[in-house]
Short mmCIF file of C-alpha atoms and ligand atoms in Angstrom, two decimals:
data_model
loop_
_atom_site.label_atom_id
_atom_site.label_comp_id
_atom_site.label_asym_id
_atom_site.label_seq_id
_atom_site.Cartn_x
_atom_site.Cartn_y
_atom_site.Cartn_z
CA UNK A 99 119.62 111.83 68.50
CA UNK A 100 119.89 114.95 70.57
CA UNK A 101 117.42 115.88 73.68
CA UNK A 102 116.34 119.15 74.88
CA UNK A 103 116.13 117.27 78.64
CA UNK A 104 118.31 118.63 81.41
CA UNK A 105 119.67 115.68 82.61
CA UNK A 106 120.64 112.44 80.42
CA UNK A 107 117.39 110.10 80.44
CA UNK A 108 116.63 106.70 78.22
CA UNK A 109 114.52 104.27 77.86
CA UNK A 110 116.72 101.51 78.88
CA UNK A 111 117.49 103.59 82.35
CA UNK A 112 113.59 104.11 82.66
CA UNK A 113 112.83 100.69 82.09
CA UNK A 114 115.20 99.40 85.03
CA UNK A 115 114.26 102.54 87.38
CA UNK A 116 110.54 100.85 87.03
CA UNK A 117 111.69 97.48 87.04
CA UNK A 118 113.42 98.32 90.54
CA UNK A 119 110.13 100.28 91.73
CA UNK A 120 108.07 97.42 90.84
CA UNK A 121 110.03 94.34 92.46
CA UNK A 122 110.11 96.51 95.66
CA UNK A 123 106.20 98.07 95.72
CA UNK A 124 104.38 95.83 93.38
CA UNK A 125 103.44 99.49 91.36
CA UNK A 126 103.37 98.85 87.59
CA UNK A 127 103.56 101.79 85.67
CA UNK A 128 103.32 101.91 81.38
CA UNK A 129 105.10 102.86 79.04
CA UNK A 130 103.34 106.45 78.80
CA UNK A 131 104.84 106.77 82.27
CA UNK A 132 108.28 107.53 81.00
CA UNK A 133 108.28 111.25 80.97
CA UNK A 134 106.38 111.05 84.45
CA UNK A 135 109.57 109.25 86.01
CA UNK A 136 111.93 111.94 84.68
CA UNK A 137 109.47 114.74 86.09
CA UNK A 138 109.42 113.16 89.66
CA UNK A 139 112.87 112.56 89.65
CA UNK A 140 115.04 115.37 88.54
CA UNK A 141 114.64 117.01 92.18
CA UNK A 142 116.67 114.12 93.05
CA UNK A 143 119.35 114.42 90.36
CA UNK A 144 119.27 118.35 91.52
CA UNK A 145 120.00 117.53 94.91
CA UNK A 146 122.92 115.34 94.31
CA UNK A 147 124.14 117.75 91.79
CA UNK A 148 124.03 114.71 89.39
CA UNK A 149 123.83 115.14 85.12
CA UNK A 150 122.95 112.07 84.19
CA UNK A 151 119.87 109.62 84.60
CA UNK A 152 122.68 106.35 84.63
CA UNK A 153 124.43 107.87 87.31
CA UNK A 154 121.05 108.02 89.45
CA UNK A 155 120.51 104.84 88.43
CA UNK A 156 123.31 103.62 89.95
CA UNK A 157 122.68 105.35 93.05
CA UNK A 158 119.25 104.04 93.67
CA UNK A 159 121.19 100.64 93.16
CA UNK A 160 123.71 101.25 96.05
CA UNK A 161 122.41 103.30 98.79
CA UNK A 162 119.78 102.20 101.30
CA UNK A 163 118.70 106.05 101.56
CA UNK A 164 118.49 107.35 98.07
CA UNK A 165 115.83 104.16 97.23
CA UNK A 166 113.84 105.18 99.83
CA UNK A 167 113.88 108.85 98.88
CA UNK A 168 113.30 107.01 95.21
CA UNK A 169 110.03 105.06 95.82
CA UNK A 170 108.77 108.25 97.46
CA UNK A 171 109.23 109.93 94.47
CA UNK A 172 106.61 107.32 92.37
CA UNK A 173 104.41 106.74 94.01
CA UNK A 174 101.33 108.78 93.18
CA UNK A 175 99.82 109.85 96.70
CA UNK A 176 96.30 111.69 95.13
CA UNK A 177 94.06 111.67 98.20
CA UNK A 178 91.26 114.23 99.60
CA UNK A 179 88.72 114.74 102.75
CA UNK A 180 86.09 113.40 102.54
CA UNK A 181 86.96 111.29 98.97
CA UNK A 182 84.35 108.69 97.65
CA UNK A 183 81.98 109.80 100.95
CA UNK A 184 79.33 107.08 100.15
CA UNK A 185 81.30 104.80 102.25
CA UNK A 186 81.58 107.28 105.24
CA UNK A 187 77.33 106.82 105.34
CA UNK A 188 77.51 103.39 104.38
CA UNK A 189 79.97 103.10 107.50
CA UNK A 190 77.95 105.47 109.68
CA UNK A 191 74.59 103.78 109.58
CA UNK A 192 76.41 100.23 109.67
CA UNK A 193 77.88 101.82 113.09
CA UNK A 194 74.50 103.62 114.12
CA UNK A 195 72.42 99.93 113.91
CA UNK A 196 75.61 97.88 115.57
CA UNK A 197 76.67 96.63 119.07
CA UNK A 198 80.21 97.31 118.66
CA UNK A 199 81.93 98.88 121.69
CA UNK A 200 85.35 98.64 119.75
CA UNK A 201 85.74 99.32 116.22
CA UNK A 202 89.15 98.69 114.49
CA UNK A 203 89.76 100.17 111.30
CA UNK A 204 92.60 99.79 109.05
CA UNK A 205 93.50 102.19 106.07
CA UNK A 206 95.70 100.60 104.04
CA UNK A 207 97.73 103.27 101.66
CA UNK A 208 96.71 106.04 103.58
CA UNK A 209 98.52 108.57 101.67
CA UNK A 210 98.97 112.13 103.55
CA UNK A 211 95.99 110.98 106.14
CA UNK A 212 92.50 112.77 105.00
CA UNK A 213 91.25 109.39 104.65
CA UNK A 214 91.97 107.84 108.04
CA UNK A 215 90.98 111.51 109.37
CA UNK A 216 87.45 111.46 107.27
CA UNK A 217 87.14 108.49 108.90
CA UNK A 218 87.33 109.93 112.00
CA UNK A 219 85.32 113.25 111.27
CA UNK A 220 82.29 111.27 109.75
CA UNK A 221 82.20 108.58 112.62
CA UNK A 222 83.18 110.11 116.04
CA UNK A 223 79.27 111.59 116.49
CA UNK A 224 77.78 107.90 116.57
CA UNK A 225 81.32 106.72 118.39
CA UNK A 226 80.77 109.21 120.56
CA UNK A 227 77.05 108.82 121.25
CA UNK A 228 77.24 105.04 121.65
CA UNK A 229 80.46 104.82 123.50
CA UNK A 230 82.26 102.97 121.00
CA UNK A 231 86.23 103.10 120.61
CA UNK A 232 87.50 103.65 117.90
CA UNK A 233 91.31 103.21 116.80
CA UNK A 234 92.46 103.22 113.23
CA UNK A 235 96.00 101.85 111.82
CA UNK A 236 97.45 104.12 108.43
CA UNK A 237 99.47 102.23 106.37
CA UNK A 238 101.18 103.23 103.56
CA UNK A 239 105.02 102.49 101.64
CA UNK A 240 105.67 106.21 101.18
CA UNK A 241 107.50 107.60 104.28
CA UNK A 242 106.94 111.06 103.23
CA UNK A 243 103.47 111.11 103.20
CA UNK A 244 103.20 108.87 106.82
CA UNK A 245 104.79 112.38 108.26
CA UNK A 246 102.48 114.24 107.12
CA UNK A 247 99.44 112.06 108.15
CA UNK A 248 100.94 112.02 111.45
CA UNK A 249 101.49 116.04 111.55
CA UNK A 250 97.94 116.50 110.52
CA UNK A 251 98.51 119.64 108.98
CA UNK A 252 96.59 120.63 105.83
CA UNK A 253 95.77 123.69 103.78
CA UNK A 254 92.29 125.40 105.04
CA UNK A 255 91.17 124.61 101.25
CA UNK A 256 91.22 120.92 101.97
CA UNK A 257 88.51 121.05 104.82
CA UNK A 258 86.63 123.92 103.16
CA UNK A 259 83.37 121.65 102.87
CA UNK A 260 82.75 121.02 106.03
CA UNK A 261 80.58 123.06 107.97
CA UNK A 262 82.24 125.17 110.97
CA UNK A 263 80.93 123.44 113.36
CA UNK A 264 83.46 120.23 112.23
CA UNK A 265 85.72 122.27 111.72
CA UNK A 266 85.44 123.90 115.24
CA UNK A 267 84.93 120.04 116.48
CA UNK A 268 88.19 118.36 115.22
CA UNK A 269 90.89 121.47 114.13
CA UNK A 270 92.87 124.02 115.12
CA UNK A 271 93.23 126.67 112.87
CA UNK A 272 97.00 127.68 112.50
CA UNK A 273 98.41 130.87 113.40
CA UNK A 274 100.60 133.65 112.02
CA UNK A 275 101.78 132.41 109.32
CA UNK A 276 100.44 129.33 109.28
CA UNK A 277 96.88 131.26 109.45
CA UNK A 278 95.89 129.18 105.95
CA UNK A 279 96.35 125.97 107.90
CA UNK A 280 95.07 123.86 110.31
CA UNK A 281 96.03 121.24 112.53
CA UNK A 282 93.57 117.69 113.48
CA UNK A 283 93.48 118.44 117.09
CA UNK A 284 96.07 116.19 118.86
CA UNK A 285 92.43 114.15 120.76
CA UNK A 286 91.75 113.05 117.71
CA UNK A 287 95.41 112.77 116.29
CA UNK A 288 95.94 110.10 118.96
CA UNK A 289 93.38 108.09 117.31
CA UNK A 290 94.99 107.14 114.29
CA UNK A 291 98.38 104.93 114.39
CA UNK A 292 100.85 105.55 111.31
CA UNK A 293 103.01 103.14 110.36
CA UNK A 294 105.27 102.09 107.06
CA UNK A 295 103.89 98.85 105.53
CA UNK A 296 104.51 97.39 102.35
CA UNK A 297 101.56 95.73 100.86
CA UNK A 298 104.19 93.02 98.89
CA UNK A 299 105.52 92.33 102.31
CA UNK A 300 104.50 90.02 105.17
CA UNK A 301 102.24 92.42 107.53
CA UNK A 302 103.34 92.70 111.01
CA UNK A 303 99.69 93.14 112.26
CA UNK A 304 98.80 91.49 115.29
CA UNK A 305 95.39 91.86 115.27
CA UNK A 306 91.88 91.58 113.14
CA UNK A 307 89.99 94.72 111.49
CA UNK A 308 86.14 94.99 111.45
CA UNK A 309 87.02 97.45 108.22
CA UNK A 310 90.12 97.96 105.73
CA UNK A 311 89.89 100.41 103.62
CA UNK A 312 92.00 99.99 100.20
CA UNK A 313 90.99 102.68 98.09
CA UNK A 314 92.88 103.43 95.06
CA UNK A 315 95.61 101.20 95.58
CA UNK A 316 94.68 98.11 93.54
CA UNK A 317 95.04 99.89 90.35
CA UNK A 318 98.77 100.16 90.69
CA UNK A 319 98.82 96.56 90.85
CA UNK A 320 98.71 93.32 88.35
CA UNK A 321 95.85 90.82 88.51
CA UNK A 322 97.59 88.00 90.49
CA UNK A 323 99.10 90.62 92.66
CA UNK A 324 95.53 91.77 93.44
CA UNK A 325 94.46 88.33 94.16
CA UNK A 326 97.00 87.44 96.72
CA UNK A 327 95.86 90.63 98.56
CA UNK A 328 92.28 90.15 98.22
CA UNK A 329 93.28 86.78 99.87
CA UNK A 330 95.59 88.22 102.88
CA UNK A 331 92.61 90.99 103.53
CA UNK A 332 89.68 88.46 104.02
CA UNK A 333 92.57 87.00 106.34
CA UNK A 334 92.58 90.06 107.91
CA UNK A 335 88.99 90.80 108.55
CA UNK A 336 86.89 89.97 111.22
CA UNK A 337 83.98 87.67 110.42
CA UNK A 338 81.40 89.35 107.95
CA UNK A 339 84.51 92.28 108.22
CA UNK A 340 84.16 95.00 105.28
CA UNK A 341 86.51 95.86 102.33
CA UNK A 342 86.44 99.39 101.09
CA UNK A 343 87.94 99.53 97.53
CA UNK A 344 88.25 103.13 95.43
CA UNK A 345 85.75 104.30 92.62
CA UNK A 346 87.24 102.21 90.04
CA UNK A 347 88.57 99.27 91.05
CA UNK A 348 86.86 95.75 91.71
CA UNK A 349 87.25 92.24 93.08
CA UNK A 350 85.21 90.57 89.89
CA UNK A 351 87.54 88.03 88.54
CA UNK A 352 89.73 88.90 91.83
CA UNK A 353 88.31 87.35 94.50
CA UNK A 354 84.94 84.43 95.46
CA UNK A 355 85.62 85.33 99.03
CA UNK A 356 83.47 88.21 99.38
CA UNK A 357 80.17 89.90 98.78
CA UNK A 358 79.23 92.76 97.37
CA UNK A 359 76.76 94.87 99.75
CA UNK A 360 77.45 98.50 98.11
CA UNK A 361 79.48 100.59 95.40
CA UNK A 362 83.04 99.06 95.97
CA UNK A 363 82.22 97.98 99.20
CA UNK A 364 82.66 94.27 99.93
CA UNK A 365 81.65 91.88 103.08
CA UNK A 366 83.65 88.83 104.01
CA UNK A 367 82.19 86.07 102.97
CA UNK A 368 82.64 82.41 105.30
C1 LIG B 1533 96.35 107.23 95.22
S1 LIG B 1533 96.86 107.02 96.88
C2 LIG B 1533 95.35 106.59 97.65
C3 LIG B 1533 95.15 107.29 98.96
C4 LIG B 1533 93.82 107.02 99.67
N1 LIG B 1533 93.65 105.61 99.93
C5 LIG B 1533 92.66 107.54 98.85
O1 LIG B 1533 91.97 106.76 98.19
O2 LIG B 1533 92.44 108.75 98.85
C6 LIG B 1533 97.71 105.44 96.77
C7 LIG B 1533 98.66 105.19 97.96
O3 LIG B 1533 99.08 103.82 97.93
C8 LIG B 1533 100.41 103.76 98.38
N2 LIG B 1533 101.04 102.51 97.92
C9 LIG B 1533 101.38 102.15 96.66
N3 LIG B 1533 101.99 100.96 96.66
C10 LIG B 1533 102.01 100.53 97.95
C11 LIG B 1533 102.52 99.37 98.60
N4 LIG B 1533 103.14 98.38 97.93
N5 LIG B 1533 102.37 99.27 99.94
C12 LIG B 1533 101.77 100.26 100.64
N6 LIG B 1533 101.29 101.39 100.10
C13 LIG B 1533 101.41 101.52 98.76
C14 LIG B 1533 101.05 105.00 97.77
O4 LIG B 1533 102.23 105.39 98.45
C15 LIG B 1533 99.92 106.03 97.88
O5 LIG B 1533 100.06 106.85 99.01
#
C-alpha cells in the first residue's frame, strides 16, 4: 500500500505511541485519533531530521527528554479566560457570604494559566474588600504550557471581554512589538504557584484546598481512572470543600462522596 504521508506512520507504531502516552498520563485517545498523533508529531520527526514514525518510536522509548517533549505534544491544552464563568459567580457569591480569611485554591490541569488567572480576575474585588488571601496552586503534566502560565503572557484577543477597567486592574499591555500582548501584572503573578503534577501519580501536596478545579480533564480519562481521582480529590478538600468539573463531564456513576450544589459543581460530602 503506498502513502502520500511525509514520514513513515502505521497503525501498529500509533497504537504503541498511545499505549506509551497512556501508561504515563492516564489520556486515552481512539482510534479516530490516529491522524491527530501524526499531525502533533511530525515537528518532532522534523527536528531530529528523522523519516520514519519507528525510528521516533524508538526514541520516545530511550531518551528521558524526547518523552517529555512527546507527552507535550498530546496532550490537548484547549483553555480560555474566563471559560465556563458560571463557576467564577458561583465562587464569588460563595466568597462574598463566607468568613474565610484564607482561601486555597487548586487548579488541577491548568493548561497555559487563563483559568487559575480568571480565577484571580473574578475574585480579587471580594478578596480584596474582605481581606481574604488568596493563593492558588496550577497543576498540570504538560511542561510547555506550565511556562507559559507562569510567563503570563497572552494575545490582547484573549482578554478582549473584559472591560478596561480589568484590564487596567490586572495587565500590562506589551510594548513594541509585543504591543498585541499583555502581561498578568507580576502582583498578581505571585499569586498563583505552577508546578508539574501528574494526576496518575502520588501528589506531593502538603496541604488541603477549600476548591479544586478539574475542568476538562476527566474526559481524557477511563471510568475507574476517574473514580480513583474523584476519591484522592474529596481527600484533598477541606470539609464541605468544592469540586469544579468542565461543561461535560460528571461524577454520576463516579463518585457517592459528593453533592451536587450547581452545573458541574460538586460539595464534599462527610
Ligand atoms: C483541555 S485542558 C483544560 C484546561 C483548563 N482546565 C480548562 O478547562 O480550560 C486539559 C489539561 O489537562 C492536562 N492533563 C492531561 N492529563 C493530565 C495528567 N495525567 N496530569 C496532569 N494534567 C493532565 C493537559 O496537559 C491539559 O493542559
Amino acid at each position: 500500500m503506498t502513502s502520500n504521508k511525509e514520514f513513515g506512520y502505521n497503525r501498529e507504531v500509533f497504537n504503541r505511541l498511545r499505549g506509551l502516552a497512556n501508561a504515563w498520563s492516564g489520556i486515552t485517545v481512539t482510534d479516530e485519533k490516529f491522524e491527530m498523533y501524526y499531525a502533533r508529531l511530525t515537528k518532532r520527526l522534523r527536528f531530529h531530521k528523522l523519516a520514519d514514525f519507528k525510528d521516533y518510536l524508538h526514541m520516545v522509548e530511550n531518551d528521558a527528554h524526547e518523552f517529555k517533549e512527546f507527552i507535550n505534544c498530546i496532550t490537548t491544552n484547549v483553555t480560555s479566560f474566563g471559560r465556563e464563568q458560571h463557576h467564577f459567580d458561583y465562587l464569588k457569591a460563595f466568597l462574598t457570604q463566607s468568613h474565610h480569611k484564607e482561601f486555597n485554591i487548586w487548579s488541577a490541569g491548568c493548561s497555559s494559566g487563563e483559568e487559575p488567572y480568571s480565577i484571580i480576575l473574578n475574585l480579587m474585588p471580594v478578596c480584596e474588600k474582605k481581606g481574604i488571601k488568596l493563593t492558588i496552586t496550577a497543576t498540570d503534566l504538560d511542561t510547555d504550557v506550565l511556562q507559559k502560565g507562569a510567563n503570563g503572557v497572552y494575545p490582547l484577543q484573549a482578554i478582549e471581554k473584559y472591560d478596561l477597567a480589568v484590564k487596567k486592574q490586572f495587565f500590562e499591555k506589551g510594548k513594541g512589538t509585543n504591543n498585541n500582548k499583555c502581561r498578568v501584572k507580576e502582583k498578581y503573578r505571585k499569586l498563583v504557584t505552577f508546578q508539574q503534577l501528574n494526576l496518575m501519580d502520588e501528589w506531593q501536596l502538603s496541604q488541603k484546598y477549600d476548591v479544586i478545579f478539574c475542568r476538562n480533564v476527566l474526559i481524557y480519562f477511563d471510568a475507574p481512572k476517574k473514580q480513583r481521582l474523584a476519591r484522592k480529590y474529596w481527600d484533598h478538600l477541606v470539609p464541605e470543600g468544592h469540586l469544579f468539573l468542565g461543561h461535560s463531564e460528571t461524577l454520576h456513576k463516579i463518585s457517592d462522596d459528593f453533592d451536587s450544589v450547581g452545573k458541574t459543581i460538586y460539595r464534599k460530602r462527610g
